[in-house]
Amino acid sequence: MSTTTSKTVWITGASSGLGLALVKHYLLTGHKVIASARREGELKHLQRLYPDELYFIPFDVTKDSDIDTAKAALEQRTKRLDLAILNAGTCEYLDIETPDWALFERVNQVNYMGMVRSLQVCLPLLKTTPEAHLVGVCSQAVQAPFIRSEAYGASKAAVRYLLDSLRLDLAPDDIAVSCIMPGFIDTPLTQRNDFDMPFIMSPEQAAHRIEQAISKRVYEYAFPKRLSAVLALARLFPRTWFKHNARKRSK
Ligand SMILES: NC(=O)c1ccc[n+]([C@@H]2O[C@H](COP(=O)([O-])OP(=O)(O)OC[C@H]3O[C@@H](n4cnc5c(N)ncnc54)[C@H](OP(=O)(O)O)[C@@H]3O)[C@@H](O)[C@H]2O)c1
């Protein structure tokens, strides 16, 4: 996306972490942002600084009943949508000793079905906007298996497939589709992790990199490259990855 022409961007999961950093990044580079999440939080303060450029639409991505209201609000606010960044997400880890099986449903309802509901909100507007762009936030977790990530990793693998398939189906509508696969970012989602997070970066660094990738309309963007390289080795040598990670759990 060009930074010289003002575009209209819808960002989900905009109240915190990566989503909030993306909101700030697009506002600072002269674009109009429509932000969605359940909480308005810091976006309220930002709206005072950017009263004409930032607009908030409450949207719980787990609720079917929110789809029509969010869609109507979006279409009332703007006649065109150049870019939709479907970023809302959550993470819960499985404890295999005392499994909380319900967490699969919770994680799936936000990460995968939440993206499907978000699509229902934005797709009609994307279809009527020339050269529109749909971006989904996935994760490097899909590149190799991680311990306790049965639910999170599976939901993000579903997201990746969803985006790959949409890319084919939306090509006739001239809608580009990108899958963003971040490594570790220092956000409330990861601040509760009790394990090492190699190559972790700030939300601002991540937002900048993502904006660069989006502007090139890449199919897929996995970063940081150092983590991608480690995970590529894990795929090449799955037994070594298995031994290393299985050892970790039995510590
Ligand atoms: N942090 C990382 O290391 C990392 C790595 C790879 C991928 N990611 C992905 O990046 C995305 C953003 O994560 P983050 O790290 O920035 O996490 P975060 O700080 O916890 O932010 C998550 C965002 O998602 C929104 N959200 C959660 N549940 C929602 C729901 N039911 N309805 C609507 N919005 C909901 C939250 O807003 P409300 O609570 O206000 O609704 C919040 O704005 C996620 O998709 C995550 O999987 C993160």
CSV table of C-alpha atoms and ligand atoms in Angstrom, one decimal:
chain,number,residue,atom,x,y,z
A,1,MET,CA,0.0,0.0,0.0
A,2,SER,CA,1.4,3.4,-0.9
A,3,THR,CA,2.0,5.8,1.9
A,4,THR,CA,1.4,8.8,-0.3
A,5,THR,CA,-2.3,8.2,-0.9
A,6,SER,CA,-4.6,8.0,2.0
A,7,LYS,CA,-6.3,4.6,2.2
A,8,THR,CA,-8.9,3.2,4.5
A,9,VAL,CA,-7.9,0.4,6.7
A,10,TRP,CA,-10.0,-1.9,9.0
A,11,ILE,CA,-8.0,-3.5,11.8
A,12,THR,CA,-9.4,-6.2,14.2
A,13,GLY,CA,-7.8,-6.9,17.5
A,14,ALA,CA,-7.0,-3.2,17.5
A,15,SER,CA,-7.2,-2.5,21.3
A,16,SER,CA,-3.9,-4.1,22.3
A,17,GLY,CA,-0.4,-5.4,21.3
A,18,LEU,CA,0.2,-5.8,17.5
A,19,GLY,CA,-3.2,-4.5,16.5
A,20,LEU,CA,-2.8,-1.3,18.5
A,21,ALA,CA,0.7,-0.8,17.0
A,22,LEU,CA,-0.7,-1.2,13.5
A,23,VAL,CA,-3.4,1.3,14.2
A,24,LYS,CA,-0.7,3.9,15.3
A,25,HIS,CA,1.5,3.0,12.4
A,26,TYR,CA,-1.2,3.6,9.8
A,27,LEU,CA,-2.4,6.8,11.4
A,28,LEU,CA,1.1,8.2,11.6
A,29,THR,CA,1.6,7.4,7.9
A,30,GLY,CA,-1.5,9.4,6.9
A,31,HIS,CA,-4.2,6.7,6.5
A,32,LYS,CA,-7.8,6.4,7.8
A,33,VAL,CA,-8.2,3.6,10.3
A,34,ILE,CA,-11.4,1.8,11.4
A,35,ALA,CA,-10.5,-0.1,14.5
A,36,SER,CA,-12.4,-3.0,16.1
A,37,ALA,CA,-12.1,-5.0,19.3
A,38,ARG,CA,-14.3,-5.6,22.3
A,39,ARG,CA,-12.6,-3.0,24.4
A,40,GLU,CA,-12.0,0.6,23.2
A,41,GLY,CA,-9.2,1.1,25.7
A,42,GLU,CA,-6.3,3.2,24.5
A,43,LEU,CA,-8.1,3.8,21.2
A,44,LYS,CA,-10.3,6.3,23.0
A,45,HIS,CA,-7.2,8.5,23.7
A,46,LEU,CA,-6.0,8.1,20.1
A,47,GLN,CA,-9.4,9.2,18.8
A,48,ARG,CA,-8.9,12.5,20.5
A,49,LEU,CA,-5.7,13.0,18.6
A,50,TYR,CA,-7.1,11.8,15.3
A,51,PRO,CA,-10.8,12.6,15.4
A,52,ASP,CA,-11.3,12.5,11.6
A,53,GLU,CA,-8.9,9.6,10.9
A,54,LEU,CA,-9.8,7.0,13.6
A,55,TYR,CA,-13.1,5.4,14.2
A,56,PHE,CA,-14.0,2.6,16.5
A,57,ILE,CA,-16.5,-0.2,15.8
A,58,PRO,CA,-17.1,-2.6,18.7
A,59,PHE,CA,-16.9,-6.2,17.4
A,60,ASP,CA,-16.7,-9.5,19.3
A,61,VAL,CA,-15.4,-11.9,16.7
A,62,THR,CA,-16.9,-14.9,18.6
A,63,LYS,CA,-20.4,-13.5,18.2
A,64,ASP,CA,-22.5,-14.2,15.2
A,65,SER,CA,-24.9,-11.6,16.5
A,66,ASP,CA,-22.2,-8.9,16.1
A,67,ILE,CA,-21.7,-9.5,12.4
A,68,ASP,CA,-24.6,-7.5,10.9
A,69,THR,CA,-24.1,-4.6,13.3
A,70,ALA,CA,-20.4,-4.4,12.6
A,71,LYS,CA,-21.0,-4.7,8.8
A,72,ALA,CA,-23.6,-1.9,8.9
A,73,ALA,CA,-21.3,0.3,11.0
A,74,LEU,CA,-18.4,-0.2,8.6
A,75,GLU,CA,-20.5,0.5,5.5
A,76,GLN,CA,-22.0,3.5,7.1
A,77,ARG,CA,-18.5,4.9,8.0
A,78,THR,CA,-16.9,4.3,4.6
A,79,LYS,CA,-17.8,3.6,1.0
A,80,ARG,CA,-14.4,2.0,0.3
A,81,LEU,CA,-12.1,-0.4,2.1
A,82,ASP,CA,-8.6,-0.6,0.7
A,83,LEU,CA,-7.1,-2.9,3.4
A,84,ALA,CA,-8.6,-5.2,6.0
A,85,ILE,CA,-6.1,-6.6,8.6
A,86,LEU,CA,-7.8,-9.5,10.5
A,87,ASN,CA,-5.6,-9.6,13.5
A,88,ALA,CA,-7.8,-10.5,16.5
A,89,GLY,CA,-6.4,-13.5,18.3
A,90,THR,CA,-5.9,-15.3,21.5
A,91,CYS,CA,-3.6,-18.1,22.9
A,92,GLU,CA,-4.2,-20.7,25.5
A,93,TYR,CA,-1.8,-23.6,26.1
A,94,LEU,CA,-2.9,-27.2,26.8
A,95,ASP,CA,-1.8,-28.9,29.9
A,96,ILE,CA,-1.8,-32.6,28.8
A,97,GLU,CA,-1.7,-33.8,32.4
A,98,THR,CA,-5.0,-32.1,33.3
A,99,PRO,CA,-6.5,-31.1,29.9
A,100,ASP,CA,-9.1,-28.4,29.6
A,101,TRP,CA,-10.6,-29.6,26.4
A,102,ALA,CA,-12.9,-26.6,26.2
A,103,LEU,CA,-9.9,-24.4,25.3
A,104,PHE,CA,-9.9,-25.9,21.8
A,105,GLU,CA,-13.3,-24.4,21.2
A,106,ARG,CA,-12.4,-21.0,22.9
A,107,VAL,CA,-9.2,-20.6,20.8
A,108,ASN,CA,-10.8,-21.7,17.6
A,109,GLN,CA,-13.8,-19.4,18.1
A,110,VAL,CA,-11.4,-16.4,18.2
A,111,ASN,CA,-8.6,-17.3,15.9
A,112,TYR,CA,-10.3,-19.2,13.1
A,113,MET,CA,-14.0,-18.7,13.3
A,114,GLY,CA,-13.3,-15.1,14.4
A,115,MET,CA,-11.6,-14.6,11.1
A,116,VAL,CA,-14.5,-16.2,9.2
A,117,ARG,CA,-16.9,-13.8,11.0
A,118,SER,CA,-14.6,-10.8,10.3
A,119,LEU,CA,-14.7,-11.8,6.6
A,120,GLN,CA,-18.4,-11.6,6.6
A,121,VAL,CA,-18.1,-8.0,7.9
A,122,CYS,CA,-15.6,-6.7,5.4
A,123,LEU,CA,-15.8,-8.8,2.2
A,124,PRO,CA,-18.7,-6.9,0.5
A,125,LEU,CA,-16.8,-3.6,0.9
A,126,LEU,CA,-13.5,-5.2,-0.3
A,127,LYS,CA,-15.3,-6.5,-3.4
A,128,THR,CA,-16.4,-3.0,-4.4
A,129,THR,CA,-13.0,-1.3,-3.8
A,130,PRO,CA,-10.5,-1.5,-6.6
A,131,GLU,CA,-7.2,-3.3,-5.8
A,132,ALA,CA,-8.4,-4.1,-2.3
A,133,HIS,CA,-6.2,-6.2,0.1
A,134,LEU,CA,-7.1,-8.7,2.7
A,135,VAL,CA,-4.5,-9.6,5.3
A,136,GLY,CA,-4.7,-12.3,8.0
A,137,VAL,CA,-2.5,-12.6,11.0
A,138,CYS,CA,-1.3,-16.2,11.4
A,139,SER,CA,1.8,-17.3,13.3
A,140,GLN,CA,5.2,-18.9,12.8
A,141,ALA,CA,3.8,-21.6,15.1
A,142,VAL,CA,2.5,-23.3,12.0
A,143,GLN,CA,6.0,-23.9,10.7
A,144,ALA,CA,6.8,-26.6,13.3
A,145,PRO,CA,5.1,-28.2,16.3
A,146,PHE,CA,5.5,-26.5,19.7
A,147,ILE,CA,4.8,-28.0,23.1
A,148,ARG,CA,1.3,-27.2,24.6
A,149,SER,CA,0.3,-25.5,21.3
A,150,GLU,CA,-2.2,-28.2,20.1
A,151,ALA,CA,-5.1,-25.7,20.0
A,152,TYR,CA,-3.3,-22.5,19.1
A,153,GLY,CA,-1.2,-24.1,16.4
A,154,ALA,CA,-4.1,-25.9,14.9
A,155,SER,CA,-6.2,-22.7,14.8
A,156,LYS,CA,-3.4,-20.8,13.0
A,157,ALA,CA,-2.9,-23.7,10.6
A,158,ALA,CA,-6.6,-23.4,9.7
A,159,VAL,CA,-6.1,-19.6,9.3
A,160,ARG,CA,-3.2,-20.2,6.9
A,161,TYR,CA,-5.3,-22.6,4.7
A,162,LEU,CA,-8.2,-20.3,4.8
A,163,LEU,CA,-6.1,-17.4,3.5
A,164,ASP,CA,-4.4,-19.6,0.8
A,165,SER,CA,-7.7,-20.8,-0.4
A,166,LEU,CA,-9.3,-17.3,-0.4
A,167,ARG,CA,-6.3,-16.0,-2.4
A,168,LEU,CA,-7.5,-18.3,-5.3
A,169,ASP,CA,-11.2,-17.5,-4.9
A,170,LEU,CA,-10.8,-13.7,-4.6
A,171,ALA,CA,-8.4,-13.3,-7.5
A,172,PRO,CA,-11.2,-12.7,-10.0
A,173,ASP,CA,-12.4,-9.8,-7.7
A,174,ASP,CA,-8.8,-8.3,-7.8
A,175,ILE,CA,-8.5,-8.7,-4.0
A,176,ALA,CA,-4.9,-9.6,-2.9
A,177,VAL,CA,-4.6,-11.9,0.1
A,178,SER,CA,-1.6,-12.0,2.4
A,179,CYS,CA,-0.8,-14.3,5.3
A,180,ILE,CA,1.4,-12.7,8.0
A,181,MET,CA,3.3,-15.1,10.2
A,182,PRO,CA,5.0,-13.3,13.1
A,183,GLY,CA,7.5,-14.8,15.5
A,184,PHE,CA,7.4,-13.6,19.1
A,185,ILE,CA,6.2,-10.1,19.8
A,186,ASP,CA,6.2,-8.5,23.2
A,187,THR,CA,2.5,-8.1,23.8
A,188,PRO,CA,0.0,-8.9,26.6
A,189,LEU,CA,-0.5,-12.2,24.8
A,190,THR,CA,3.1,-13.3,25.3
A,191,GLN,CA,3.8,-11.4,28.5
A,192,ARG,CA,2.2,-14.3,30.4
A,193,ASN,CA,4.5,-16.9,28.8
A,194,ASP,CA,6.9,-18.7,31.2
A,195,PHE,CA,9.4,-19.9,28.5
A,196,ASP,CA,12.2,-18.4,26.4
A,197,MET,CA,11.0,-16.5,23.3
A,198,PRO,CA,13.9,-16.2,20.9
A,199,PHE,CA,14.3,-13.1,18.7
A,200,ILE,CA,11.3,-11.4,20.5
A,201,MET,CA,10.6,-7.9,19.1
A,202,SER,CA,8.4,-4.9,20.1
A,203,PRO,CA,4.9,-4.4,18.6
A,204,GLU,CA,6.2,-1.3,16.9
A,205,GLN,CA,9.0,-3.1,15.1
A,206,ALA,CA,6.6,-5.9,14.1
A,207,ALA,CA,4.0,-3.4,12.8
A,208,HIS,CA,6.6,-1.6,10.7
A,209,ARG,CA,7.8,-4.9,9.1
A,210,ILE,CA,4.2,-6.0,8.5
A,211,GLU,CA,3.3,-2.6,6.8
A,212,GLN,CA,6.3,-3.0,4.6
A,213,ALA,CA,5.3,-6.5,3.6
A,214,ILE,CA,1.7,-5.4,3.0
A,215,SER,CA,2.8,-2.6,0.8
A,216,LYS,CA,4.5,-5.2,-1.5
A,217,ARG,CA,1.3,-7.3,-1.5
A,218,VAL,CA,3.3,-10.5,-0.6
A,219,TYR,CA,1.4,-13.8,-0.5
A,220,GLU,CA,3.1,-14.8,2.8
A,221,TYR,CA,5.4,-13.0,5.2
A,222,ALA,CA,7.1,-14.9,8.0
A,223,PHE,CA,9.5,-12.9,10.3
A,224,PRO,CA,12.0,-12.6,11.9
A,225,LYS,CA,14.0,-14.5,9.3
A,226,ARG,CA,16.3,-16.0,12.0
A,227,LEU,CA,13.3,-17.8,13.6
A,228,SER,CA,12.1,-18.9,10.1
A,229,ALA,CA,15.5,-20.4,9.6
A,230,VAL,CA,15.4,-22.4,12.9
A,231,LEU,CA,11.9,-23.7,12.0
A,232,ALA,CA,13.0,-24.6,8.5
A,233,LEU,CA,15.7,-26.8,10.1
A,234,ALA,CA,13.1,-28.2,12.4
A,235,ARG,CA,11.1,-29.4,9.4
A,236,LEU,CA,14.3,-30.8,7.7
A,237,PHE,CA,15.3,-32.6,10.9
A,238,PRO,CA,12.0,-33.5,12.7
A,239,ARG,CA,13.6,-36.1,15.0
A,240,THR,CA,16.1,-33.6,16.3
A,241,TRP,CA,13.3,-31.1,16.9
A,242,PHE,CA,11.3,-33.8,18.6
A,243,LYS,CA,14.1,-34.8,20.9
A,244,HIS,CA,14.9,-31.2,21.8
A,245,ASN,CA,11.3,-30.3,22.6
A,246,ALA,CA,10.3,-33.5,24.2
A,247,ARG,CA,13.3,-33.1,26.6
A,248,LYS,CA,12.1,-29.6,27.4
A,249,ARG,CA,8.8,-30.8,28.6
A,250,SER,CA,10.2,-33.5,30.9
A,251,LYS,CA,12.5,-31.0,32.7
B,1,LIG,N1,2.5,-11.8,20.3
B,1,LIG,C1,3.0,-12.7,19.6
B,1,LIG,O1,4.2,-13.2,19.9
B,1,LIG,C2,2.3,-13.3,18.4
B,1,LIG,C3,3.0,-14.1,17.5
B,1,LIG,C4,2.4,-14.7,16.4
B,1,LIG,C5,1.1,-14.3,16.1
B,1,LIG,N2,0.5,-13.4,16.9
B,1,LIG,C6,-0.9,-13.1,16.6
B,1,LIG,O2,-1.0,-11.7,16.5
B,1,LIG,C7,-2.4,-11.3,16.8
B,1,LIG,C8,-2.4,-10.2,17.8
B,1,LIG,O3,-1.9,-10.7,19.0
B,1,LIG,P1,-1.2,-9.8,20.2
B,1,LIG,O4,0.1,-10.5,20.5
B,1,LIG,O5,-1.2,-8.4,19.8
B,1,LIG,O6,-2.2,-10.1,21.4
B,1,LIG,P2,-3.0,-9.2,22.4
B,1,LIG,O7,-2.1,-8.0,22.8
B,1,LIG,O8,-3.5,-10.1,23.4
B,1,LIG,O9,-4.2,-8.6,21.5
B,1,LIG,C9,-5.2,-9.4,21.0
B,1,LIG,C10,-6.3,-8.5,20.4
B,1,LIG,O10,-7.3,-9.4,19.9
B,1,LIG,C11,-8.5,-8.9,20.4
B,1,LIG,N3,-9.5,-10.0,20.7
B,1,LIG,C12,-9.3,-11.1,21.5
B,1,LIG,N4,-10.4,-11.8,21.6
B,1,LIG,C13,-11.4,-11.1,20.8
B,1,LIG,C14,-12.7,-11.3,20.6
B,1,LIG,N5,-13.4,-12.3,21.1
B,1,LIG,N6,-13.3,-10.4,19.8
B,1,LIG,C15,-12.7,-9.4,19.2
B,1,LIG,N7,-11.4,-9.1,19.5
B,1,LIG,C16,-10.7,-10.0,20.3
B,1,LIG,C17,-8.2,-8.1,21.7
B,1,LIG,O11,-9.2,-7.1,21.9
B,1,LIG,P3,-10.3,-7.2,23.0
B,1,LIG,O12,-9.8,-8.0,24.1
B,1,LIG,O13,-10.5,-5.7,23.3
B,1,LIG,O14,-11.5,-7.7,22.3
B,1,LIG,C18,-6.9,-7.5,21.3
B,1,LIG,O15,-7.1,-6.3,20.7
B,1,LIG,C19,-3.1,-12.6,17.2
B,1,LIG,O16,-3.8,-13.1,16.1
B,1,LIG,C20,-1.9,-13.5,17.6
B,1,LIG,O17,-2.3,-14.8,17.5
B,1,LIG,C21,1.0,-12.9,18.0
